[in-house]
Coordinates of C-alpha atoms in Angstrom, one line a residue:
Chain A
M9 CA -60.9 59.3 11.6
Y10 CA -63.2 56.4 11.0
N11 CA -62.1 56.1 7.4
A12 CA -58.5 56.2 8.5
L13 CA -59.2 53.3 10.9
I14 CA -60.8 51.2 8.2
G15 CA -57.9 52.1 5.9
S16 CA -55.4 51.0 8.5
L17 CA -57.3 47.7 9.0
E18 CA -57.4 47.0 5.3
A19 CA -53.8 47.8 4.8
G20 CA -52.8 45.9 7.9
L21 CA -54.7 42.8 6.7
I22 CA -52.9 42.9 3.3
F23 CA -49.5 43.3 5.0
S24 CA -50.4 40.5 7.4
I25 CA -50.2 38.0 4.5
M26 CA -46.6 39.1 4.0
A27 CA -46.0 39.0 7.7
L28 CA -47.3 35.3 7.7
G29 CA -44.7 34.6 5.0
V30 CA -41.9 36.2 7.0
Y31 CA -43.0 34.4 10.1
L32 CA -42.4 31.1 8.2
T33 CA -38.8 31.9 7.4
F34 CA -37.8 34.0 10.3
R35 CA -39.4 32.0 13.1
I36 CA -40.1 28.5 11.8
L37 CA -37.1 28.0 9.5
D38 CA -34.8 30.3 11.5
F39 CA -33.7 31.8 8.2
P40 CA -33.5 35.6 7.9
D41 CA -34.7 35.8 4.4
L42 CA -34.1 39.2 2.7
T43 CA -35.6 38.0 -0.6
V44 CA -38.8 39.5 0.4
D45 CA -37.8 43.1 -0.4
G46 CA -37.6 41.9 -4.0
S47 CA -40.4 39.4 -4.1
F48 CA -43.0 41.8 -2.7
T49 CA -42.4 44.1 -5.6
T50 CA -42.3 41.1 -7.9
G51 CA -45.8 40.1 -6.8
G52 CA -47.1 43.7 -7.5
A53 CA -45.3 43.9 -10.8
V54 CA -46.5 40.6 -12.1
A55 CA -50.1 41.3 -11.1
A56 CA -50.1 44.9 -12.5
A57 CA -48.4 43.9 -15.8
M58 CA -50.9 41.0 -16.3
I59 CA -54.0 43.0 -15.3
T60 CA -53.1 45.9 -17.5
S61 CA -52.7 43.6 -20.5
G62 CA -56.3 42.4 -20.0
L63 CA -55.8 39.2 -18.1
S64 CA -58.1 38.2 -15.2
P65 CA -57.1 39.6 -11.8
L66 CA -57.4 36.2 -10.2
L67 CA -55.1 34.6 -12.8
S68 CA -52.7 37.5 -12.4
T69 CA -52.6 37.2 -8.6
V70 CA -52.1 33.5 -8.7
T71 CA -49.3 33.9 -11.2
A72 CA -47.7 36.5 -8.9
I73 CA -47.8 33.9 -6.1
V74 CA -46.1 31.3 -8.3
I75 CA -43.3 33.7 -9.4
G76 CA -42.8 34.7 -5.8
C77 CA -42.3 31.0 -4.9
L78 CA -39.7 30.7 -7.7
A79 CA -37.8 33.7 -6.2
G80 CA -37.8 31.8 -2.8
V81 CA -36.5 28.6 -4.5
F82 CA -33.7 30.6 -6.1
T83 CA -32.6 32.0 -2.7
G84 CA -32.9 28.5 -1.2
I85 CA -30.7 27.0 -3.9
L86 CA -28.1 29.7 -3.5
H87 CA -28.0 29.0 0.2
T88 CA -28.2 25.2 0.3
K89 CA -26.4 24.2 -2.9
G90 CA -24.2 27.2 -3.4
K91 CA -23.4 27.4 0.3
I92 CA -23.9 31.1 0.4
N93 CA -24.7 32.8 3.7
A94 CA -28.4 33.1 4.3
L95 CA -28.5 36.9 4.5
L96 CA -26.3 37.3 1.4
A97 CA -28.3 34.8 -0.6
G98 CA -31.5 36.8 0.1
I99 CA -29.9 40.1 -0.8
L100 CA -28.5 38.7 -4.0
T101 CA -31.9 37.5 -5.1
A102 CA -33.5 40.8 -4.1
I103 CA -31.0 42.8 -6.1
A104 CA -31.4 40.5 -9.1
L105 CA -35.2 40.8 -8.8
Y106 CA -34.9 44.7 -9.1
S107 CA -33.9 44.3 -12.7
I108 CA -36.3 41.5 -13.3
N109 CA -39.1 43.5 -11.8
L110 CA -38.3 46.4 -14.2
R111 CA -38.3 44.0 -17.1
I112 CA -41.7 42.6 -16.0
M113 CA -43.3 46.1 -15.6
G114 CA -41.4 47.7 -18.6
K115 CA -41.3 50.9 -16.6
A116 CA -40.9 52.0 -13.0
N117 CA -44.7 52.5 -12.4
I118 CA -47.8 50.9 -13.6
P119 CA -51.1 52.6 -12.7
L120 CA -54.1 50.3 -12.1
L121 CA -56.8 53.0 -12.0
N122 CA -60.0 52.1 -13.7
Q123 CA -58.8 48.5 -14.1
E124 CA -60.7 45.6 -12.9
T125 CA -58.9 44.2 -9.9
I126 CA -59.6 41.5 -7.2
L127 CA -60.6 44.3 -5.0
S128 CA -63.0 46.0 -7.4
Q129 CA -64.4 42.5 -8.0
M130 CA -65.0 42.2 -4.3
N131 CA -66.8 45.6 -4.4
A132 CA -68.9 44.5 -7.3
L133 CA -69.8 41.2 -5.7
S134 CA -70.8 42.9 -2.5
Q135 CA -72.9 45.4 -4.5
S136 CA -74.8 42.7 -6.3
L137 CA -75.4 40.6 -3.2
F138 CA -76.0 43.2 -0.5
S139 CA -76.4 46.3 -2.7
T140 CA -73.6 48.1 -0.7
E141 CA -69.8 48.4 -1.1
S142 CA -69.0 49.3 2.5
F143 CA -66.8 46.7 4.2
A144 CA -66.6 44.6 1.1
I145 CA -62.8 45.0 0.8
L146 CA -62.3 44.6 4.5
I147 CA -64.3 41.4 4.6
G148 CA -63.0 40.1 1.3
I149 CA -59.4 40.5 2.3
G150 CA -60.2 39.3 5.9
V151 CA -61.4 36.0 4.4
L152 CA -58.3 35.7 2.3
V153 CA -56.1 36.3 5.3
L154 CA -58.0 33.8 7.4
L155 CA -57.6 31.2 4.6
A156 CA -53.8 32.0 4.5
K157 CA -53.6 31.6 8.2
L158 CA -55.5 28.3 8.3
F159 CA -53.3 27.1 5.4
I160 CA -50.1 27.7 7.4
D161 CA -51.6 26.2 10.6
W162 CA -52.6 23.1 8.7
F163 CA -49.4 22.8 6.7
L164 CA -47.1 23.0 9.7
R165 CA -49.0 20.1 11.2
T166 CA -48.5 17.9 8.2
E167 CA -45.7 15.3 8.0
I168 CA -43.7 17.7 5.7
G169 CA -44.6 20.7 7.8
L170 CA -43.3 19.0 11.0
C171 CA -40.0 18.3 9.1
I172 CA -39.8 22.0 8.1
R173 CA -40.3 23.0 11.7
A174 CA -37.6 20.6 12.9
T175 CA -35.2 21.8 10.2
G176 CA -35.4 25.3 11.7
N177 CA -35.2 24.0 15.2
N178 CA -32.7 21.1 15.2
P179 CA -31.2 20.4 11.7
R180 CA -28.8 17.7 13.0
M181 CA -31.6 15.7 14.6
I182 CA -33.9 15.9 11.6
R183 CA -31.2 14.7 9.2
S184 CA -30.8 11.7 11.4
F185 CA -34.4 11.0 10.8
S186 CA -33.9 10.9 7.0
V187 CA -35.0 14.4 6.1
N188 CA -33.2 16.3 3.5
T189 CA -32.8 19.7 5.2
D190 CA -31.8 21.4 1.9
N191 CA -35.2 20.5 0.4
M192 CA -37.0 21.7 3.5
I193 CA -35.3 25.0 3.4
I194 CA -36.0 25.5 -0.3
L195 CA -39.7 24.5 0.2
G196 CA -40.1 26.8 3.2
L197 CA -38.6 29.8 1.3
A198 CA -40.8 29.1 -1.7
I199 CA -44.0 29.1 0.4
S200 CA -42.9 32.1 2.3
N201 CA -42.1 34.2 -0.8
G202 CA -45.4 33.0 -2.4
F203 CA -47.1 34.6 0.5
V204 CA -45.1 37.8 0.2
A205 CA -45.7 38.0 -3.5
L206 CA -49.5 37.6 -2.8
G207 CA -49.2 40.5 -0.4
G208 CA -47.4 42.6 -3.0
A209 CA -50.0 41.7 -5.7
L210 CA -52.9 42.6 -3.4
W211 CA -51.1 45.8 -2.2
A212 CA -50.6 47.0 -5.8
Q213 CA -54.3 46.4 -6.6
Y214 CA -55.2 48.1 -3.3
Q215 CA -53.2 51.3 -3.7
G216 CA -54.0 51.4 -7.5
F217 CA -50.5 51.1 -8.9
A218 CA -47.3 48.9 -8.8
D219 CA -44.0 50.7 -8.3
I220 CA -40.5 49.4 -8.6
S221 CA -39.6 50.7 -5.1
M222 CA -42.7 49.4 -3.3
G223 CA -40.8 46.5 -1.8
I224 CA -38.1 48.5 -0.1
G225 CA -38.1 47.8 3.7
T226 CA -40.6 45.0 3.4
I227 CA -38.5 42.7 5.5
I228 CA -38.4 45.3 8.3
V229 CA -42.2 46.0 8.2
A230 CA -42.9 42.3 8.3
L231 CA -40.4 41.7 11.1
A232 CA -42.0 44.6 13.1
S233 CA -45.4 43.0 12.6
V234 CA -44.2 39.5 13.7
I235 CA -42.4 40.9 16.7
I236 CA -45.2 43.3 17.8
G237 CA -47.6 40.4 17.4
E238 CA -45.5 38.1 19.6
V239 CA -45.2 40.8 22.3
L240 CA -48.9 41.6 22.3
F241 CA -50.5 38.2 21.6
G242 CA -47.8 35.6 22.5
S243 CA -46.6 32.6 20.5
R244 CA -47.7 29.6 22.6
S245 CA -48.6 27.5 19.6
I246 CA -48.5 27.8 15.8
A247 CA -52.1 28.9 15.7
V248 CA -51.5 31.6 18.2
A249 CA -48.3 32.8 16.5
T250 CA -49.9 33.1 13.1
L251 CA -52.9 35.0 14.6
A252 CA -50.3 37.2 16.4
A253 CA -48.5 37.9 13.1
I254 CA -51.8 39.2 11.6
G255 CA -52.6 41.2 14.7
G256 CA -49.1 42.6 14.8
A257 CA -49.4 43.7 11.1
I258 CA -52.7 45.5 11.9
V259 CA -51.4 47.1 15.0
Y260 CA -48.3 48.3 13.1
R261 CA -50.5 49.9 10.4
I262 CA -52.6 51.7 13.2
V263 CA -49.4 52.9 14.8
V264 CA -48.2 54.3 11.5
A265 CA -51.5 56.0 10.9
I266 CA -51.3 57.6 14.4
A267 CA -47.7 58.7 13.9
L268 CA -48.7 60.4 10.6
R269 CA -51.7 62.0 12.3
V270 CA -49.5 63.5 15.1
G271 CA -47.4 65.1 12.4
L272 CA -44.6 62.7 11.6
N273 CA -43.5 62.8 7.9
P274 CA -44.3 59.8 5.8
S275 CA -40.7 59.6 4.9
D276 CA -39.8 59.1 8.6
M277 CA -41.8 55.9 8.7
K278 CA -38.9 53.7 7.8
L279 CA -36.8 55.2 10.6
M280 CA -39.7 54.6 13.0
T281 CA -40.1 51.0 11.8
A282 CA -36.4 50.3 12.1
S283 CA -36.5 51.8 15.7
I284 CA -39.4 49.5 16.6
V285 CA -37.6 46.4 15.4
I286 CA -34.3 47.4 17.1
L287 CA -36.1 48.1 20.3
A288 CA -38.0 44.9 20.2
L289 CA -34.9 42.9 19.5
I290 CA -32.8 44.6 22.2
A291 CA -35.4 45.0 24.9
P292 CA -35.5 41.4 26.1
K293 CA -31.7 41.4 26.6
L294 CA -31.7 44.7 28.3
I295 CA -34.4 43.6 30.7
A296 CA -32.4 40.5 31.5
I297 CA -29.3 42.5 32.3
I298 CA -31.2 44.9 34.5
R299 CA -32.8 42.0 36.4
K300 CA -29.5 40.4 37.0
K301 CA -28.0 43.7 38.3
R302 CA -30.9 44.1 40.6
K303 CA -30.5 40.6 42.0
K304 CA -26.8 41.2 42.5
K305 CA -27.5 44.5 44.4
Y306 CA -30.1 42.6 46.5
R307 CA -27.7 39.9 47.3
S308 CA -24.9 42.3 48.3
V309 CA -27.4 44.2 50.6
I310 CA -28.4 40.9 52.3
S311 CA -24.8 39.8 52.8
N312 CA -24.0 43.2 54.2
V313 CA -26.8 42.9 56.7
N314 CA -25.8 39.3 57.5
S315 CA -22.2 40.3 58.2
K316 CA -23.3 43.2 60.4
M317 CA -25.5 40.9 62.4
E318 CA -22.7 38.5 62.8
A319 CA -20.4 41.3 63.9
K320 CA -22.9 42.2 66.6
Chain B
M22 CA -25.3 -14.6 6.2
T23 CA -24.4 -11.1 5.2
P24 CA -23.4 -9.0 8.1
M25 CA -25.8 -6.1 9.0
L26 CA -22.9 -3.6 9.2
K27 CA -19.6 -4.2 7.5
L28 CA -16.7 -1.8 7.4
S29 CA -13.7 -2.7 5.2
M30 CA -10.4 -1.0 5.2
I31 CA -11.7 2.3 6.5
H32 CA -9.1 5.1 6.5
K33 CA -9.7 8.6 7.6
S34 CA -7.3 11.4 8.4
F35 CA -7.9 15.1 9.0
N36 CA -5.9 18.1 7.7
Q37 CA -4.4 15.9 5.1
G38 CA -1.1 17.2 3.6
T39 CA -0.5 19.8 6.3
V40 CA 1.7 19.7 9.4
D41 CA -1.4 19.1 11.5
E42 CA -2.3 15.9 9.7
R43 CA -3.8 13.4 12.1
V44 CA -4.9 9.9 11.3
A45 CA -8.3 9.4 12.9
L46 CA -9.0 5.9 11.6
N47 CA -6.5 3.5 10.2
N48 CA -7.6 0.4 8.3
I49 CA -10.7 -0.3 10.3
Q50 CA -12.3 -3.7 9.7
L51 CA -15.5 -4.4 11.6
Q52 CA -18.4 -6.7 10.9
L53 CA -21.6 -6.8 13.0
A54 CA -24.0 -9.7 12.5
E55 CA -27.7 -9.0 12.8
G56 CA -28.6 -8.5 16.4
D57 CA -25.1 -7.9 17.6
F58 CA -24.8 -5.4 20.4
V59 CA -21.2 -4.1 20.5
T60 CA -19.8 -1.7 23.0
V61 CA -16.9 0.5 22.1
I62 CA -14.4 1.9 24.5
G63 CA -11.1 3.7 24.0
S64 CA -9.0 6.6 25.2
N65 CA -9.4 10.2 24.0
G66 CA -8.8 10.6 20.3
A67 CA -9.0 6.9 19.7
G68 CA -11.4 7.5 16.8
K69 CA -14.6 6.3 18.3
S70 CA -16.7 9.3 17.4
T71 CA -15.1 9.5 13.9
L72 CA -16.1 5.9 13.4
M73 CA -19.7 6.8 14.2
N74 CA -19.6 9.8 11.9
I75 CA -18.3 7.7 9.1
I76 CA -21.0 5.1 9.5
S77 CA -23.8 7.7 9.8
G78 CA -22.5 9.7 6.8
V79 CA -21.5 12.9 8.6
L80 CA -18.0 12.3 7.4
Q81 CA -16.7 10.6 4.3
P82 CA -13.9 8.0 4.6
D83 CA -10.8 8.7 2.6
E84 CA -10.7 4.9 1.8
G85 CA -12.7 1.8 2.4
T86 CA -16.3 0.8 2.1
I87 CA -19.3 0.9 4.4
E88 CA -22.0 -1.7 3.9
I89 CA -25.3 -1.8 5.7
D90 CA -27.4 -4.9 5.2
G91 CA -25.4 -5.8 2.1
R92 CA -25.7 -2.3 0.5
V93 CA -22.6 -0.1 -0.1
T94 CA -23.6 3.2 1.5
N95 CA -20.5 5.2 0.8
R96 CA -22.3 7.5 -1.6
M97 CA -25.5 7.7 0.4
P98 CA -25.9 11.2 1.9
E99 CA -26.4 11.5 5.7
Y100 CA -30.1 12.1 5.5
D101 CA -30.6 9.1 3.2
R102 CA -28.7 6.9 5.6
G103 CA -31.1 8.1 8.3
R104 CA -33.6 5.6 6.9
L105 CA -31.3 2.7 7.9
I106 CA -29.5 4.1 11.0
G107 CA -30.9 5.3 14.2
R108 CA -28.7 7.6 16.3
V109 CA -28.7 8.9 19.8
F110 CA -26.2 11.6 20.6
Q111 CA -24.3 12.4 23.8
D112 CA -26.0 15.8 24.1
P113 CA -29.6 15.2 25.4
M114 CA -30.6 18.3 23.5
A115 CA -29.4 16.9 20.2
G116 CA -31.9 14.1 19.5
T117 CA -35.2 15.9 19.7
S118 CA -36.7 19.2 18.6
P119 CA -37.3 21.3 21.7
A120 CA -39.8 23.7 20.2
M121 CA -42.1 20.8 19.2
T122 CA -44.4 18.6 21.3
I123 CA -43.6 15.1 22.3
E124 CA -46.2 13.7 19.9
E125 CA -44.9 15.8 17.0
N126 CA -41.3 14.5 17.7
M127 CA -42.7 11.0 17.7
A128 CA -44.5 11.7 14.4
I129 CA -41.1 12.7 12.9
A130 CA -39.5 9.5 14.2
Y131 CA -42.5 7.5 12.8
G132 CA -41.9 8.9 9.4
R133 CA -38.2 7.9 9.2
D134 CA -38.7 4.9 6.9
K135 CA -41.8 6.3 5.0
Q136 CA -42.6 8.7 2.3
R137 CA -43.6 11.9 4.0
T138 CA -46.6 13.7 2.6
V139 CA -49.1 16.4 3.5
R140 CA -51.1 14.1 5.7
I141 CA -51.5 15.4 9.3
G142 CA -48.5 14.1 11.3
V143 CA -50.3 13.3 14.5
N144 CA -53.7 11.7 14.0
R145 CA -55.8 9.8 16.6
K146 CA -54.5 6.4 15.6
R147 CA -50.9 7.4 15.7
R148 CA -51.4 9.2 19.0
E149 CA -52.5 5.9 20.5
M150 CA -49.5 4.2 19.1
F151 CA -47.1 6.9 20.4
K152 CA -48.8 6.6 23.8
E153 CA -48.4 2.8 24.0
T154 CA -44.8 3.1 23.0
L155 CA -44.0 5.8 25.6
E156 CA -45.8 3.8 28.3
T157 CA -43.0 1.2 28.1
L158 CA -40.6 3.9 29.4
H159 CA -42.5 4.2 32.7
L160 CA -41.6 7.9 32.8
G161 CA -45.1 9.2 32.5
L162 CA -44.3 10.9 29.1
E163 CA -47.4 9.2 27.7
N164 CA -49.5 11.7 29.7
R165 CA -47.6 14.7 28.4
L166 CA -48.0 14.1 24.6
S167 CA -48.8 17.8 23.9
A168 CA -46.0 19.2 26.1
K169 CA -43.0 20.9 24.4
V170 CA -39.9 18.7 24.5
G171 CA -37.9 21.7 25.6
L172 CA -39.7 21.5 29.0
L173 CA -38.5 17.9 29.7
S174 CA -35.4 17.1 31.9
G175 CA -32.2 15.9 30.3
G176 CA -32.9 12.3 31.3
E177 CA -36.5 12.4 29.9
R178 CA -35.2 13.9 26.7
Q179 CA -32.6 11.3 26.3
A180 CA -35.2 8.5 26.9
L181 CA -37.4 10.1 24.3
S182 CA -34.4 10.3 21.9
L183 CA -33.8 6.6 22.5
V184 CA -37.4 5.7 21.8
M185 CA -37.4 7.9 18.7
A186 CA -34.2 6.5 17.3
T187 CA -35.5 2.9 17.7
F188 CA -39.1 3.5 16.8
T189 CA -39.0 2.2 13.2
K190 CA -36.5 -0.5 14.2
P191 CA -33.5 0.7 12.1
K192 CA -31.1 -1.7 10.6
V193 CA -28.3 -0.2 12.7
L194 CA -28.4 1.7 16.0
L195 CA -25.6 4.0 16.9
L196 CA -25.3 5.2 20.4
D197 CA -22.6 7.8 20.9
E198 CA -21.9 8.1 24.7
H199 CA -25.6 8.7 25.1
T200 CA -25.5 8.4 28.9
A201 CA -22.4 10.5 29.4
A202 CA -24.1 13.8 30.1
L203 CA -26.6 12.4 32.6
D204 CA -26.4 12.1 36.4
P205 CA -25.7 8.6 37.8
S206 CA -29.4 7.8 38.5
R207 CA -30.6 9.0 35.1
E208 CA -27.7 7.2 33.5
Q209 CA -28.9 4.0 35.2
I210 CA -32.4 4.5 33.8
I211 CA -31.2 5.1 30.3
T212 CA -28.8 2.2 30.4
K213 CA -31.6 -0.2 31.5
L214 CA -33.9 1.2 28.8
T215 CA -31.2 0.7 26.2
K216 CA -30.7 -2.9 27.2
E217 CA -34.5 -3.5 27.1
I218 CA -35.1 -1.9 23.8
V219 CA -32.1 -3.4 22.0
E220 CA -32.8 -6.9 23.3
R221 CA -36.6 -6.6 22.6
D222 CA -36.1 -5.5 19.0
K223 CA -32.9 -7.4 18.4
L224 CA -31.3 -4.2 17.0
T225 CA -27.8 -4.4 15.6
T226 CA -26.1 -1.8 17.8
L227 CA -22.8 -0.1 18.2
M228 CA -22.5 1.8 21.5
I229 CA -19.6 4.1 22.4
T230 CA -19.3 4.5 26.1
H231 CA -17.0 6.2 28.5
N232 CA -18.1 3.9 31.3
M233 CA -16.2 0.6 31.4
Q234 CA -18.7 -1.1 33.7
Q235 CA -21.5 -0.2 31.2
A236 CA -19.3 -1.5 28.4
L237 CA -18.9 -4.9 30.2
D238 CA -22.5 -5.2 31.4
L239 CA -24.2 -4.4 28.1
G240 CA -24.0 -6.2 24.7
N241 CA -22.6 -9.4 23.5
R242 CA -19.2 -8.1 22.3
L243 CA -16.7 -5.4 23.3
I244 CA -14.1 -3.6 21.2
M245 CA -11.4 -1.4 22.3
M246 CA -9.9 1.3 20.1
D247 CA -6.7 3.2 20.3
S248 CA -5.0 5.7 17.9
G249 CA -7.5 4.9 15.1
T250 CA -7.4 1.2 15.2
I251 CA -9.3 -1.6 16.9
I252 CA -6.8 -3.2 19.3
L253 CA -9.1 -5.6 21.1
D254 CA -12.2 -7.5 20.1
V255 CA -13.8 -9.5 22.9
P256 CA -16.5 -12.0 22.0
Q257 CA -19.3 -12.8 24.3
E258 CA -17.8 -15.9 26.0
K259 CA -14.7 -14.0 27.1
K260 CA -16.6 -10.7 27.9
Q261 CA -18.6 -12.4 30.6
N262 CA -15.6 -13.0 32.7
L263 CA -13.9 -9.8 32.0
T264 CA -13.4 -7.2 34.7
I265 CA -12.4 -3.5 34.5
Q266 CA -8.9 -4.3 35.8
G267 CA -8.7 -7.1 33.3
L268 CA -9.5 -4.6 30.5
I269 CA -6.9 -2.1 31.7
N270 CA -4.3 -4.9 31.9
E271 CA -5.2 -5.9 28.4
F272 CA -4.6 -2.4 27.2
S273 CA -1.2 -2.1 28.9
R274 CA -0.2 -5.5 27.5
I275 CA -1.2 -4.5 23.9
R276 CA 0.0 -1.0 23.8
G277 CA 2.8 -1.1 26.4
A278 CA 1.3 2.0 27.9
N279 CA -1.2 3.0 30.6
F280 CA -4.8 3.5 29.7
V281 CA -5.4 7.3 29.9
S282 CA -8.6 9.1 29.5
D283 CA -9.8 12.0 31.5
R284 CA -13.4 11.0 31.0
T285 CA -13.3 7.3 31.4
V286 CA -15.2 6.1 34.4
L287 CA -13.3 3.2 35.9
A288 CA -15.7 2.3 38.7

């Protein structure tokens, strides 16, 4: 049980990096970017291919981020210059990436067992400093996630960051203030997919292999994390919202672990995740409708009482 | 002296080559000298908004040139023209970013004519500057710098839009019925602010209005548009003595028809 909890925390933290990326597009840019299903795998593929060919894990991971950014740029150009619908632009890139990812990996699966990875380096560092490996990965990834969160919090407060936020919020207004919204969308997608690719690179190193299908459903898992986070922790400010995305990713992982424990099949997880997202998207509207109906009922009761009183 | 804004032979029609073809602007010639404050009135479909959109780069003219401060801006995209042109829209929701705070919106306005970088948008020095500027509105916005703009009333948002549009003293200020969506008391406040800001900064301004009294009270020149052309151009000396009835009579005299607009406020 204890190990399962630590495992959920570690997995949740890695996925939270990708959730932060999706938060940037989905919430800040108001751009439903489906590129991530491809760029998550790309991150894992690049890192695994480079690590197995003997390159340093750090360099491999950084390269994965850069390639992820390029994927985002491609989707951004399709949408802004090619005038392709946002959803379609993302799907097109994701489909194209499937072939590219296979090219990068050379085969459908690259095992990373017995390879030096960022995570094994974290363990080794912890061993040499504190002569223990326990919590090394948890703390190491935790620090990375914290840095990622602080980066986004900082970036969205810079002059360019403000323009990206306004692009998602009121594009007409921000154009009248001399901002090229196309460039802001491309930049936002690049950063977002960089984060997603970093998540993929770390996930491949964590689970010990990169797989061509590891990215399927990434967008839904990330969305679930962002939405769960918003419901549980709120979204008053950017700093709260990024924290919420991280919290949401961790909670999501714990929910998955519990669902598996009570006997749900691992293959049912995607159905469960989709259900969570659907519920979270529909619930606010349903609640609003129910409230309205109740108010109507209440009003008709009152007017009934009033008319009866008048009759008397 | 080169005019601050110069439109030459502007022609624009929509749905060209179809049965629905409609000429929106027909051979528009207009020059604004630096510091000119021109009010624009006209019936529905006269081409007032199309004129604004052509100047700001939202629409491209079919023919003619647009010059701002001596530069031909025809090929300049809308966002680039944003460096030269300040705009306030009719919709109070349109000129600000509701999910961002007052000071963040001000920081965006501040960056209009500058290279934007990864410096923090709102630092202490700028916050002071934003505060001082907002104080001139006397709406108390200076005490709510970290409030989300979405929480402000329509009038407050429009006042903020006006301050933001004029913050970096643009070459040309375009006001597109910016008081039309407000209730009469708010309209008065925004009209007064507009006058103060434009006169203080000597901004070259083109203001569309649906309110004839406002068109007469504000600015040093008035133009009337109809069916895509400028039919009347009243200089300051004549404008001072003009009344609403006088304007309507002018219109009937020129067009041989009655001035019709479902939105024009006559009183």
